[in-house]
Amino acid sequence: MKTLYFMLLAVVSTVSIAQQSLSGQVSIINTSETVSDATIYFPQLEKGTTTDSNGQFTINNLPSGTQKIVVSVIGFETISQNIILPTTKLLTFEIIPSIIEMDEVILSTPFHKLQRDNVMKVEQEKISDLQAKGAVTLSEGITNIAGVESVTTGLSIGKPVIRGLSSNRVLVYAQGVRLENQQFGAEHGLGVNDVGIESVEVIKGPASLLYGSDALGGVLYLNPERYAASNSSKTDVNTRYFSNTEGYSTNVGFKKSADQFKFLIRASQAEHSDYETKNYSVTNTRFREQDLKAGLGYQSTNFKTDFRYNVNLSKLGIPEEIGAQSNSRTLLEPYQSLTNHILSSKSTWFFNNSSLDVNLGFIYNDRKEFEDHHHDHDADHDDEDHEEEAHEDEDHDDELEAEAPALHMKLKTFNYDVKYNLPTLGKFETIVGLQGMNQVNTNYGEELLIPDATTNDVGVLATSHIHFETFDVQLGARFDNRNININNSIKKQYNSINGAAGIKASLLKNTVVRLNLASGFRAPNLSELASNGTHEGTNRYEIGNIALKNEQNFQSDLALEYNNKHFEVFANGFYNHINNYIFLAPNGETIDDTPVYNYLQSDARLHGGEFGLHLHPHPLDWLHVESSFETVIGQQENKDYLPLIPANSLTNTLRVEFENTTFTKSYAFVKLKSTFIQSNISAFETTTPSYTLLSAGFGTTVSLFDNPLQISLSGTNLTDKVYINHLSRLKSEGIANMGRNISIGLGYTL
């Protein structure tokens, strides 16, 4: 804690309480035409406004010092620049027309830069866009991002895969804190709902410099929805229906902001029956989810804070085989019952040309698994028809919940993240930080798969962004320590020093190159060290290895981008070498008729990339033609292929967008995704055939009673193709992925 003490002491003398105002105007370059409804935003302050009918704006109660300001509006290039407050000058921003989508502020990397200014390549997608493409869950939605896939157990359980790396090699951040919900279990999903999330950002590659252990493979950063603009309120209701599962998802939200205080709340519920293929429905893929998100914010001139709370209640069926065919939503055993609480606070103190960020989080995860062989059955339950009738009873869920769960674990995690943004020194922006975690895992059930344990992390970091005229450089280093105490009898300690270096340069006109070199690490998790039991969702008996070492990797990334007004092309390549890669392998034995798997280690390497183009020809500026190809190959040092590596795929999309027509905003798309044969398989996998899926959809926003009504219709797997994804955990049972699905969405805002 001495480091934190000196950081706080160093900034006390720079506190300033002066309040500043800023006024200006936004117009189109080389014209006298002003722009209304342009967004003026200070990303570090999380404060902004929009221009009036004359293109003018005023923002009050701003702190002194250097602040980044972002000016954005649809159809124009986004402006990002630093300004020094106080200033008496009336600012004038001249924006340039552009067909390319607005450049967004990236929050998952330091310094809050637009993507074009970032040294590290980060993908960002709005959740509303992923939903418009027909995604049923967040885990399914992220697979629309190039280089990102999902290891799935049915429809409701999915774990992100970034460039071939999964498990807890991919760190998930929600509400500004790392999400801890027993994600080290192979059959455990994200445990977070996409409702109330603004956008998702993906860092591909080692991000241990910024996030510590578990970010060896990348980061999935979920940005919560923003508060309403100052002195305004907003109420909205949204619902979606899914034909394949006869399911629905609905939510209602309210937000209100004054000058200093802000508040929002959003409640949602989703319910689905078993998903269907062309030939059968997949028994026990049904699930139910209830979610509540709330936020309270406060902002004065030199201080802002944001409290967020999320509780997610979900019951997820665990599919095992094709059984009774039913469209019931009532749960069958085995199933998971999860309660996940996230309480977080993000606070910032602003000083003269510097600031202090303090993020705190508490995550409480209560996980239960119910299995049919852990309670008595009467004779009727042995009869399939009688069993189905019993499950149709409205009180059946309550009866199941009254039983003692076979597996019951509680995970309590406290996170802290303190960063000091030093005063800018010439071309240097620098951040120093302290991060840590205390985590306690406790068992209450009959089964004991993962032992009781306490984990403590602490890490210190420093990173700098250096600005030059034609290029930018980012450097950083970090030290981490992790201590694990298992059952108060086994103690393990892991240390690691990591670094990162990157450069972004404009080589030629309209051409940008990014080169990043970074190391990362991951300490073995509890499941890998000490698991001992059958995992229902994976149908294997796993035995841990207490002698496992740190995974340590080094990755190089090269990204090339070219764009002009009507054409974009990109090529992102990577090479990733991992020492002591941890993987599961069968040992040929069985326990309780279940194959036994052991955790082993071997050096490994992965390489591949994403390549694509985006064409929006003049004068057909409303037309977008997009194509992308992604590939990854993963092997051990002995040339054996790694398991659960996604197959190569090619995605082609035709998209049209219209603004200011009879309908306020309209879009339509047709997407064809071809997934190639996956024959680069591990010793205990089988080849997965190729397949092609067709998707399409359209949407529009119309005015109803002077308020916007959003309407969308989309279809996935329109040809009802019978296929199996290589990353499906049901592949070993020969169970296909979901067939044709039509979704209808409505959203109304007051």
XYZ file of C-alpha atoms in Angstrom:
750
model
C 0.000 0.000 0.000
C 3.027 2.309 0.215
C 2.835 2.796 -3.539
C -0.758 4.010 -3.266
C 0.171 6.329 -0.383
C 2.927 8.056 -2.358
C 0.712 8.348 -5.433
C -1.948 10.142 -3.398
C 0.635 12.330 -1.654
C 2.189 13.354 -4.950
C -0.992 14.876 -6.311
C -2.392 16.679 -3.261
C -0.475 19.880 -3.993
C -1.962 20.195 -7.490
C -5.653 20.312 -6.534
C -7.620 23.087 -8.200
C -11.221 24.041 -7.629
C -11.596 26.607 -10.395
C -14.710 26.180 -12.524
C -14.449 26.816 -16.247
C -16.944 27.213 -19.075
C -16.471 26.463 -22.756
C -18.478 27.746 -25.724
C -18.155 27.157 -29.418
C -19.734 26.369 -32.767
C -19.670 23.442 -35.207
C -19.869 24.022 -38.972
C -19.145 22.152 -42.224
C -15.698 22.834 -43.631
C -15.441 25.357 -46.488
C -19.054 26.423 -45.957
C -20.956 28.735 -43.648
C -23.450 25.964 -42.828
C -23.671 25.135 -39.128
C -24.404 21.646 -37.769
C -27.126 20.959 -35.205
C -27.236 17.898 -32.909
C -23.467 17.395 -33.088
C -22.130 15.707 -29.948
C -19.494 17.557 -27.909
C -17.973 15.166 -25.399
C -15.136 15.072 -22.855
C -14.375 11.324 -22.520
C -12.271 11.571 -19.358
C -14.910 13.750 -17.688
C -17.773 11.688 -19.174
C -19.502 14.995 -19.752
C -20.914 16.575 -22.873
C -23.725 18.272 -24.751
C -25.138 18.705 -28.274
C -25.204 21.730 -30.527
C -28.401 23.763 -30.918
C -30.155 24.716 -34.154
C -27.416 27.316 -34.811
C -24.608 24.802 -34.280
C -23.629 26.416 -30.979
C -22.879 24.856 -27.600
C -21.887 25.761 -24.043
C -20.569 23.451 -21.302
C -20.190 24.687 -17.726
C -18.383 23.466 -14.597
C -15.257 22.163 -16.296
C -11.968 21.686 -14.394
C -8.797 23.564 -15.263
C -6.021 21.865 -17.187
C -5.601 19.949 -20.437
C -8.694 18.039 -21.501
C -9.483 15.894 -24.546
C -12.582 16.971 -26.481
C -14.379 14.853 -29.100
C -16.800 16.255 -31.691
C -18.897 13.712 -33.593
C -21.977 13.542 -35.807
C -23.222 10.905 -38.229
C -21.977 11.499 -41.780
C -18.834 13.407 -40.754
C -15.324 12.608 -39.587
C -14.929 12.640 -35.803
C -12.678 15.376 -34.372
C -10.455 14.672 -31.353
C -8.063 17.215 -29.871
C -6.669 18.514 -26.599
C -7.655 21.924 -25.277
C -6.274 23.872 -22.319
C -8.738 25.323 -19.830
C -9.440 28.062 -18.959
C -9.883 29.723 -22.345
C -11.874 32.778 -23.333
C -11.703 31.934 -27.024
C -14.876 30.807 -28.792
C -13.959 27.414 -30.253
C -14.850 26.689 -33.856
C -14.881 23.123 -35.168
C -15.039 22.529 -38.918
C -16.096 18.966 -39.683
C -15.451 17.023 -42.877
C -18.181 14.930 -44.571
C -17.460 11.187 -44.510
C -19.385 8.044 -45.408
C -17.378 6.006 -42.917
C -19.093 5.329 -39.587
C -18.305 7.619 -36.676
C -15.045 6.910 -34.869
C -15.813 6.019 -31.242
C -13.845 6.700 -28.071
C -12.096 3.529 -26.847
C -12.412 3.019 -23.074
C -10.611 -0.312 -22.619
C -7.170 1.172 -23.279
C -5.570 4.094 -21.418
C -5.683 7.740 -22.483
C -9.275 7.447 -23.892
C -8.386 7.845 -27.563
C -10.329 7.409 -30.754
C -9.539 4.146 -32.506
C -7.639 5.966 -35.243
C -5.359 7.496 -32.563
C -4.795 4.245 -30.657
C -1.447 2.516 -30.913
C -3.139 -0.767 -30.017
C -5.807 -2.052 -32.409
C -9.161 -2.446 -30.620
C -12.429 -3.651 -32.146
C -15.634 -1.979 -30.964
C -19.232 -2.960 -31.717
C -22.488 -1.533 -30.426
C -24.693 -4.101 -28.723
C -27.698 -2.791 -30.659
C -25.910 -3.682 -33.919
C -25.167 -7.219 -32.692
C -28.802 -7.655 -31.674
C -29.951 -6.369 -35.066
C -28.027 -9.249 -36.653
C -30.249 -11.725 -34.802
C -28.012 -12.671 -31.862
C -30.012 -14.358 -29.093
C -27.356 -13.968 -26.386
C -24.239 -11.869 -25.806
C -22.035 -14.933 -26.308
C -23.581 -15.442 -29.744
C -23.414 -11.741 -30.586
C -19.659 -11.368 -30.095
C -19.025 -14.009 -32.774
C -19.949 -11.329 -35.323
C -16.651 -9.579 -34.477
C -13.703 -10.664 -36.642
C -11.280 -12.853 -34.674
C -13.817 -13.630 -31.936
C -15.698 -16.905 -31.489
C -17.405 -18.718 -28.609
C -17.091 -22.170 -27.039
C -20.718 -23.152 -26.443
C -22.750 -25.678 -24.489
C -26.122 -25.225 -26.106
C -27.461 -21.725 -26.610
C -27.220 -20.221 -23.126
C -23.659 -21.160 -22.105
C -20.794 -19.624 -24.053
C -17.191 -18.600 -23.377
C -15.372 -16.064 -25.573
C -12.514 -17.183 -27.823
C -10.075 -14.568 -29.137
C -7.701 -15.744 -31.853
C -7.900 -19.335 -30.638
C -7.451 -18.643 -26.916
C -10.301 -19.228 -24.481
C -10.951 -20.400 -20.908
C -9.844 -17.681 -18.503
C -7.094 -16.630 -20.881
C -9.668 -14.058 -21.985
C -10.547 -11.533 -19.304
C -14.029 -10.000 -19.214
C -14.614 -6.520 -17.787
C -18.095 -5.251 -16.855
C -18.946 -1.933 -15.196
C -15.217 -1.101 -15.204
C -14.217 -4.100 -13.035
C -13.019 -7.594 -13.889
C -15.851 -10.099 -13.952
C -15.293 -13.089 -11.651
C -18.058 -15.705 -11.733
C -16.399 -19.127 -11.641
C -15.379 -18.555 -15.257
C -12.495 -20.991 -14.752
C -15.043 -23.821 -15.047
C -15.109 -25.117 -18.612
C -18.919 -25.302 -18.771
C -19.519 -21.913 -17.132
C -20.606 -19.031 -19.353
C -20.243 -15.269 -19.147
C -23.025 -14.790 -16.611
C -23.815 -11.309 -17.878
C -26.757 -10.045 -19.936
C -26.403 -7.831 -23.015
C -29.328 -5.631 -21.912
C -28.100 -2.336 -20.470
C -24.732 -2.603 -22.225
C -23.825 0.146 -24.684
C -20.978 -1.493 -26.580
C -18.320 -4.182 -26.434
C -14.614 -3.626 -27.065
C -12.193 -6.417 -27.892
C -8.448 -6.290 -27.281
C -6.871 -9.084 -29.303
C -3.660 -10.344 -27.814
C -1.864 -10.071 -24.466
C -3.169 -7.237 -22.299
C -1.439 -8.235 -19.066
C 0.202 -4.795 -18.950
C -3.200 -3.199 -18.351
C -5.104 -6.015 -16.643
C -2.706 -8.550 -15.117
C -3.198 -12.318 -15.063
C -5.971 -13.848 -17.191
C -5.512 -11.249 -19.940
C -2.926 -13.355 -21.757
C -5.246 -13.926 -24.714
C -7.152 -10.648 -24.750
C -9.929 -8.679 -23.111
C -13.669 -8.398 -23.657
C -14.619 -4.961 -22.267
C -18.340 -4.289 -21.789
C -19.315 -0.612 -21.614
C -22.523 0.023 -19.617
C -25.190 2.282 -21.090
C -24.661 6.005 -20.648
C -26.753 8.275 -18.482
C -29.228 10.708 -20.012
C -27.948 14.117 -21.081
C -27.924 16.810 -18.385
C -31.361 18.076 -17.327
C -33.221 15.442 -19.311
C -34.970 12.118 -18.799
C -35.720 9.109 -20.961
C -37.938 6.036 -20.714
C -37.820 3.160 -23.188
C -39.373 -0.272 -23.619
C -37.856 -2.972 -25.837
C -38.894 -6.499 -26.717
C -37.714 -9.227 -29.073
C -39.291 -12.531 -30.111
C -37.340 -15.549 -31.424
C -39.150 -18.114 -33.546
C -36.728 -21.002 -33.122
C -36.954 -21.212 -29.326
C -40.406 -19.626 -29.085
C -38.563 -17.314 -26.723
C -38.583 -13.653 -25.857
C -36.419 -10.974 -24.318
C -37.960 -7.792 -22.945
C -36.638 -4.858 -20.937
C -37.705 -1.443 -19.669
C -35.415 1.381 -18.629
C -35.607 4.838 -17.103
C -32.856 7.412 -16.784
C -32.793 11.000 -15.526
C -29.957 13.493 -15.150
C -29.687 16.877 -13.454
C -26.624 19.147 -13.450
C -24.763 17.027 -10.920
C -26.734 13.867 -10.145
C -27.589 11.117 -12.625
C -29.689 7.985 -12.238
C -30.711 5.028 -14.359
C -32.380 1.662 -13.901
C -33.150 -1.176 -16.323
C -34.947 -4.465 -15.711
C -35.142 -7.345 -18.177
C -36.359 -10.908 -18.533
C -35.660 -13.553 -21.153
C -37.074 -17.051 -21.512
C -36.471 -19.734 -24.142
C -37.486 -23.318 -24.799
C -35.167 -25.911 -26.366
C -33.619 -24.742 -29.626
C -34.558 -26.612 -32.781
C -32.590 -28.010 -35.676
C -34.116 -29.125 -38.962
C -34.676 -32.631 -37.588
C -35.130 -32.336 -33.816
C -35.118 -30.026 -30.821
C -32.106 -30.233 -28.514
C -33.339 -31.418 -25.132
C -32.643 -29.213 -22.112
C -31.141 -26.223 -23.924
C -33.967 -24.140 -22.436
C -33.088 -21.284 -20.117
C -34.482 -18.335 -18.195
C -32.754 -15.095 -17.223
C -33.748 -12.086 -15.136
C -31.529 -9.047 -14.881
C -31.531 -5.696 -13.084
C -29.020 -2.907 -13.675
C -28.954 0.426 -11.843
C -26.598 3.381 -11.736
C -26.120 6.543 -9.685
C -23.678 9.200 -10.792
C -22.465 12.479 -9.336
C -20.278 15.100 -10.941
C -18.893 18.398 -9.689
C -16.177 20.511 -11.222
C -13.198 18.491 -9.994
C -14.754 15.174 -9.013
C -17.006 12.564 -10.569
C -18.182 9.175 -9.388
C -20.368 6.440 -10.810
C -21.942 3.660 -8.734
C -23.335 0.693 -10.656
C -25.167 -2.403 -9.488
C -26.181 -5.477 -11.469
C -27.943 -8.625 -10.301
C -28.399 -11.463 -12.761
C -30.578 -14.490 -11.992
C -30.398 -17.302 -14.504
C -31.374 -20.938 -14.770
C -29.632 -22.770 -17.579
C -30.371 -26.273 -18.770
C -27.331 -28.504 -19.360
C -27.925 -30.626 -22.483
C -26.587 -34.184 -22.495
C -28.420 -36.075 -25.248
C -31.445 -35.860 -27.518
C -34.408 -36.904 -25.389
C -38.062 -35.930 -25.006
C -39.150 -33.447 -27.677
C -40.926 -30.504 -26.087
C -41.443 -26.759 -26.437
C -41.771 -26.392 -22.667
C -39.735 -23.722 -20.910
C -39.795 -25.613 -17.595
C -36.308 -26.730 -16.595
C -35.100 -30.333 -16.692
C -32.203 -31.719 -14.705
C -29.279 -31.272 -14.853
C -29.312 -27.481 -14.818
C -27.465 -24.534 -13.328
C -29.033 -21.938 -11.061
C -26.892 -18.801 -10.905
C -27.112 -15.570 -8.945
C -24.478 -12.985 -9.800
C -24.147 -9.593 -8.081
C -21.793 -6.868 -9.343
C -21.338 -3.709 -7.271
C -18.838 -1.208 -8.631
C -17.726 2.379 -8.259
C -15.626 4.494 -10.624
C -14.336 7.778 -9.225
C -12.023 10.433 -10.637
C -10.412 13.445 -9.001
C -9.234 16.141 -11.427
C -6.208 18.315 -10.713
C -4.219 20.815 -12.786
C -3.259 18.743 -15.854
C -3.541 15.438 -13.965
C -6.155 13.123 -12.490
C -6.581 10.158 -10.176
C -8.884 7.216 -11.063
C -10.079 4.804 -8.376
C -12.214 1.841 -9.471
C -13.578 -0.581 -6.870
C -15.674 -3.694 -7.396
C -17.330 -6.469 -5.408
C -18.670 -9.527 -7.230
C -20.707 -12.181 -5.439
C -21.411 -15.322 -7.468
C -23.682 -18.063 -6.111
C -23.596 -21.119 -8.386
C -25.725 -24.246 -7.950
C -26.015 -27.326 -10.139
C -28.915 -29.762 -9.771
C -28.601 -33.331 -11.009
C -31.340 -35.963 -11.254
C -29.314 -38.699 -9.551
C -29.054 -36.730 -6.298
C -32.667 -37.262 -5.156
C -35.179 -40.079 -5.059
C -37.492 -40.782 -7.962
C -40.813 -42.550 -7.780
C -41.879 -45.064 -10.389
C -43.671 -42.444 -12.426
C -40.427 -40.546 -12.937
C -38.945 -43.573 -14.619
C -41.595 -43.268 -17.300
C -40.704 -40.649 -19.919
C -44.271 -39.506 -20.494
C -44.967 -39.080 -16.792
C -41.682 -37.255 -16.374
C -42.606 -34.784 -19.073
C -46.001 -34.205 -17.477
C -44.326 -33.511 -14.140
C -42.000 -31.004 -15.732
C -44.931 -29.165 -17.241
C -46.286 -28.427 -13.768
C -45.959 -24.753 -12.926
C -44.574 -25.579 -9.484
C -41.915 -27.965 -10.772
C -39.116 -25.378 -10.683
C -39.883 -24.681 -7.026
C -39.783 -28.403 -6.259
C -36.403 -28.768 -7.935
C -35.025 -25.696 -6.173
C -36.121 -27.158 -2.804
C -33.736 -30.067 -3.360
C -30.160 -29.801 -2.162
C -27.916 -28.950 -5.118
C -25.287 -31.498 -6.029
C -22.777 -28.698 -6.591
C -22.938 -25.402 -4.712
C -20.140 -22.825 -4.792
C -19.956 -19.207 -3.692
C -17.269 -16.914 -5.064
C -16.681 -13.532 -3.428
C -14.278 -11.147 -5.140
C -13.069 -7.665 -4.236
C -11.208 -5.733 -6.955
C -9.357 -2.441 -6.823
C -7.746 -0.448 -9.632
C -5.974 2.861 -8.921
C -4.383 4.869 -11.722
C -2.748 8.291 -11.629
C -2.611 10.234 -14.903
C 0.541 12.312 -14.563
C 0.729 15.874 -15.911
C 1.565 15.887 -19.617
C 5.269 16.545 -20.171
C 5.817 17.738 -23.713
C 5.051 14.783 -25.944
C 4.565 12.351 -23.027
C 1.296 11.153 -21.490
C 2.010 8.785 -18.603
C -0.075 6.621 -16.276
C 1.087 4.721 -13.180
C -1.196 2.300 -11.421
C -1.847 -0.235 -8.705
C -4.295 -3.134 -9.152
C -5.311 -6.038 -6.986
C -7.880 -8.655 -6.077
C -8.971 -10.704 -3.078
C -11.072 -13.757 -3.921
C -12.612 -16.471 -1.748
C -14.163 -19.663 -3.160
C -16.324 -21.748 -0.775
C -18.145 -25.049 -1.352
C -21.516 -25.945 0.188
C -22.728 -28.851 -1.946
C -22.288 -32.600 -1.880
C -19.945 -32.602 -4.876
C -16.549 -30.965 -4.665
C -15.102 -30.210 -8.095
C -13.056 -27.134 -7.235
C -11.722 -26.806 -3.662
C -12.133 -24.009 -1.140
C -9.423 -21.448 -1.765
C -8.342 -17.843 -1.264
C -6.572 -15.926 -4.032
C -4.758 -12.594 -3.661
C -3.392 -10.557 -6.569
C -1.363 -7.353 -6.599
C 0.222 -5.591 -9.563
C 1.977 -2.292 -10.305
C 2.251 -0.756 -13.762
C 3.458 2.246 -15.719
C 2.684 3.133 -19.332
C 3.384 6.135 -21.565
C 2.016 7.424 -24.865
C 4.514 9.547 -26.797
C 3.276 11.833 -29.576
C 5.326 12.734 -32.627
C 4.260 14.497 -35.819
C 3.889 11.444 -38.023
C 3.828 8.595 -35.520
C 2.945 7.640 -31.943
C 4.718 5.307 -29.544
C 3.369 3.513 -26.480
C 5.554 1.789 -23.871
C 4.804 0.069 -20.578
C 5.937 -2.404 -17.933
C 4.277 -4.249 -15.063
C 5.000 -6.566 -12.120
C 2.398 -9.024 -10.745
C 2.206 -11.366 -7.779
C -0.507 -13.989 -7.156
C -0.898 -16.088 -3.999
C -3.320 -19.032 -3.834
C -4.171 -20.762 -0.563
C -6.018 -24.057 -1.181
C -7.904 -25.571 1.768
C -5.503 -23.782 4.131
C -3.020 -26.541 3.375
C -1.491 -25.903 -0.052
C -0.001 -22.511 -0.867
C 1.146 -21.490 -4.340
C 2.807 -18.253 -5.426
C 3.239 -16.932 -8.972
C 5.198 -13.860 -10.118
C 5.625 -12.269 -13.512
C 7.152 -9.197 -15.144
C 5.622 -8.128 -18.451
C 6.012 -5.321 -20.931
C 4.546 -3.891 -24.104
C 5.775 -1.613 -26.877
C 3.887 -0.332 -29.891
C 4.092 2.172 -32.699
C 1.444 3.686 -34.965
C 2.579 5.533 -38.073
C 1.178 7.009 -41.282
C 3.496 5.614 -43.934
C 1.682 6.932 -46.997
C -1.424 9.016 -47.609
C -4.483 7.320 -46.065
C -2.325 4.400 -44.854
C -1.768 3.523 -41.201
C 0.484 0.797 -39.808
C 0.468 -0.478 -36.225
C 3.155 -2.739 -34.797
C 2.750 -4.045 -31.248
C 5.002 -6.335 -29.223
C 3.741 -7.548 -25.859
C 4.252 -10.247 -23.282
C 1.544 -11.675 -21.053
C 1.061 -14.285 -18.390
C -1.595 -16.398 -16.734
C -1.322 -18.199 -13.423
C -3.000 -21.639 -13.318
C -6.577 -21.416 -12.094
C -8.208 -23.470 -9.345
C -9.796 -25.891 -11.793
C -6.443 -26.636 -13.440
C -4.597 -26.970 -10.139
C -6.988 -28.964 -7.997
C -10.207 -30.056 -9.737
C -11.293 -33.633 -9.088
C -14.703 -34.672 -10.383
C -17.173 -35.006 -13.255
C -18.189 -31.839 -15.078
C -21.766 -32.229 -16.320
C -21.477 -29.707 -19.133
C -18.401 -31.324 -20.666
C -19.028 -35.023 -19.856
C -15.533 -35.658 -18.534
C -13.837 -36.383 -15.218
C -11.143 -33.744 -14.710
C -8.096 -34.185 -12.489
C -5.994 -31.117 -11.673
C -2.213 -30.810 -11.566
C -0.839 -28.917 -8.566
C 2.616 -28.688 -10.204
C 1.472 -26.472 -13.094
C 3.585 -23.395 -13.885
C 2.705 -19.927 -15.187
C 1.711 -19.626 -18.814
C 3.957 -16.949 -20.330
C 3.598 -15.628 -23.849
C 5.057 -13.150 -26.296
C 2.986 -11.885 -29.204
C 3.705 -9.666 -32.166
C 0.875 -7.913 -34.017
C 1.074 -6.095 -37.320
C -1.964 -4.161 -38.575
C -2.170 -2.338 -41.910
C -5.092 -0.093 -42.869
C -5.842 1.933 -45.953
C -8.945 4.059 -46.401
C -10.281 6.877 -48.495
C -13.769 8.311 -48.824
C -15.197 5.201 -50.473
C -12.862 2.298 -49.815
C -11.230 0.643 -46.804
C -8.961 -2.387 -46.617
C -7.210 -3.926 -43.618
C -4.806 -6.762 -42.815
C -4.099 -7.798 -39.217
C -1.555 -10.551 -38.613
C -0.219 -12.021 -35.373
C 2.255 -14.568 -34.056
C 1.852 -15.779 -30.473
C 4.323 -18.026 -28.644
C 3.194 -19.460 -25.287
C 5.473 -21.221 -22.821
C 3.866 -23.847 -20.564
C 0.503 -23.806 -22.346
C -2.039 -25.678 -20.176
C -4.415 -28.110 -21.871
C -6.633 -31.114 -21.122
C -5.941 -34.556 -22.525
C -7.630 -37.949 -21.909
C -5.511 -40.585 -20.166
C -7.549 -43.560 -21.445
C -9.182 -44.311 -18.084
C -12.792 -43.922 -16.966
C -14.414 -43.128 -13.626
C -18.157 -43.762 -13.254
C -18.275 -44.461 -17.026
C -16.865 -40.977 -17.659
C -13.537 -40.482 -19.510
C -10.759 -39.072 -17.334
C -8.873 -35.964 -18.469
C -5.625 -34.635 -17.008
C -4.156 -31.136 -17.158
C -0.817 -31.085 -18.992
C 1.613 -28.409 -20.176
C 3.597 -27.874 -23.352
C 4.981 -24.913 -25.255
C 2.633 -23.780 -28.018
C 2.309 -21.250 -30.784
C -0.624 -19.662 -32.573
C -0.578 -17.536 -35.709
C -3.080 -16.092 -38.147
C -5.057 -12.911 -38.570
C -8.029 -11.057 -40.004
C -8.216 -9.510 -43.462
C -10.994 -7.544 -45.087
C -12.365 -4.689 -47.156
C -15.254 -2.239 -47.039
C -16.558 -0.599 -50.221
C -19.112 2.244 -50.251
C -19.050 3.531 -53.850
C -19.930 7.083 -54.883
C -22.613 8.205 -55.605
C -24.264 5.173 -53.951
C -23.119 6.273 -50.506
C -25.946 4.313 -48.898
C -24.492 1.032 -50.203
C -21.861 -0.904 -48.215
C -20.088 -4.040 -49.421
C -18.013 -5.741 -46.721
C -15.866 -8.850 -46.777
C -13.599 -10.340 -44.111
C -11.530 -13.490 -43.702
C -10.178 -14.812 -40.402
C -7.751 -17.638 -39.727
C -5.833 -19.093 -36.785
C -3.599 -22.140 -36.407
C -2.586 -23.448 -32.975
C 0.059 -26.116 -32.369
C 2.197 -27.557 -29.611
C 5.967 -27.584 -30.029
C 5.750 -31.214 -31.174
C 3.474 -30.096 -34.060
C 0.326 -31.604 -32.505
C -2.628 -29.271 -32.971
C -4.265 -27.552 -30.009
C -7.908 -28.310 -29.161
C -10.834 -25.916 -29.642
C -9.238 -23.804 -32.362
C -11.909 -22.139 -34.541
C -12.069 -23.004 -38.218
C -11.170 -20.478 -40.913
C -14.124 -18.435 -42.104
C -15.096 -15.935 -44.796
C -17.914 -13.433 -44.247
C -19.509 -11.357 -47.014
C -22.099 -8.689 -46.201
C -24.201 -6.408 -48.381
C -25.630 -3.534 -46.323
C -27.700 -0.450 -47.138
C -28.407 2.506 -44.859
C -30.691 5.486 -45.382
C -30.959 8.702 -43.367
C -33.558 11.491 -43.390
C -36.035 9.675 -45.591
C -39.737 9.209 -44.916
C -38.495 6.892 -42.213
C -36.045 8.580 -39.848
C -33.410 5.856 -40.202
C -33.521 2.583 -42.124
C -31.127 -0.265 -42.863
C -31.080 -3.702 -44.483
C -28.418 -6.390 -44.840
C -27.692 -9.796 -46.303
C -24.804 -11.817 -44.847
C -23.224 -15.042 -46.060
C -20.710 -16.663 -43.698
C -18.714 -19.638 -44.952
C -16.919 -21.687 -42.305
C -14.299 -24.014 -43.772
C -13.471 -27.578 -42.807
C -11.486 -27.852 -39.581
C -9.035 -30.709 -40.032
C -6.233 -29.218 -37.912
C -7.429 -31.059 -34.833
C -5.999 -32.359 -31.561
C -5.595 -36.077 -30.850
C -9.000 -36.350 -29.159
C -11.014 -34.230 -31.607
C -12.651 -35.147 -34.908
C -12.738 -33.248 -38.179
C -15.601 -30.760 -38.522
C -17.133 -30.359 -42.008
C -17.523 -26.991 -43.692
C -20.836 -25.143 -43.888
C -22.327 -21.863 -45.085
C -24.987 -19.843 -43.259
C -27.239 -17.183 -44.762
C -28.579 -14.301 -42.669
C -30.606 -11.226 -43.542
C -32.523 -8.459 -41.853
C -33.857 -4.930 -41.988
C -34.922 -2.244 -39.569
C -36.287 1.253 -39.424
C -37.097 4.031 -36.978
C -40.397 5.844 -37.390
C -42.166 8.529 -35.410
C -45.155 7.445 -33.322
C -46.911 10.110 -31.228
C -43.815 12.286 -31.744
C -41.560 9.624 -30.225
C -39.209 7.176 -32.009
C -40.367 3.601 -32.590
C -37.664 1.143 -33.678
C -38.713 -1.899 -35.708
C -36.395 -4.735 -36.736
C -36.732 -8.114 -38.418
C -33.815 -10.500 -38.888
C -33.231 -14.125 -39.773
C -30.239 -16.383 -39.142
C -29.485 -19.711 -40.829
C -32.282 -18.952 -43.267
C -31.694 -22.154 -45.264
C -32.144 -24.229 -42.067
C -28.724 -25.786 -42.561
C -27.872 -28.750 -40.324
C -24.330 -28.079 -39.098
C -22.047 -28.444 -36.084
C -19.607 -25.738 -35.041
C -16.155 -27.018 -34.137
C -16.330 -25.116 -30.813
C -19.614 -26.716 -29.715
C -19.238 -28.947 -26.661
C -22.198 -30.943 -28.005
C -20.152 -31.956 -31.056
C -18.972 -35.184 -29.386
C -22.628 -36.244 -29.099
C -23.303 -35.406 -32.756
C -25.801 -32.688 -31.762
C -26.267 -29.913 -34.323
C -26.319 -26.171 -33.710
C -29.479 -24.067 -33.954
C -31.523 -24.114 -37.154
C -33.468 -21.302 -38.798
C -34.396 -18.457 -36.440
C -36.498 -15.379 -37.170
C -36.420 -12.561 -34.627
C -38.679 -9.528 -34.418
C -37.740 -6.501 -32.336
C -39.662 -3.423 -31.170
C -38.363 -0.483 -29.151
C -40.233 2.651 -28.090
C -38.710 5.692 -26.398
C -40.503 8.375 -24.407
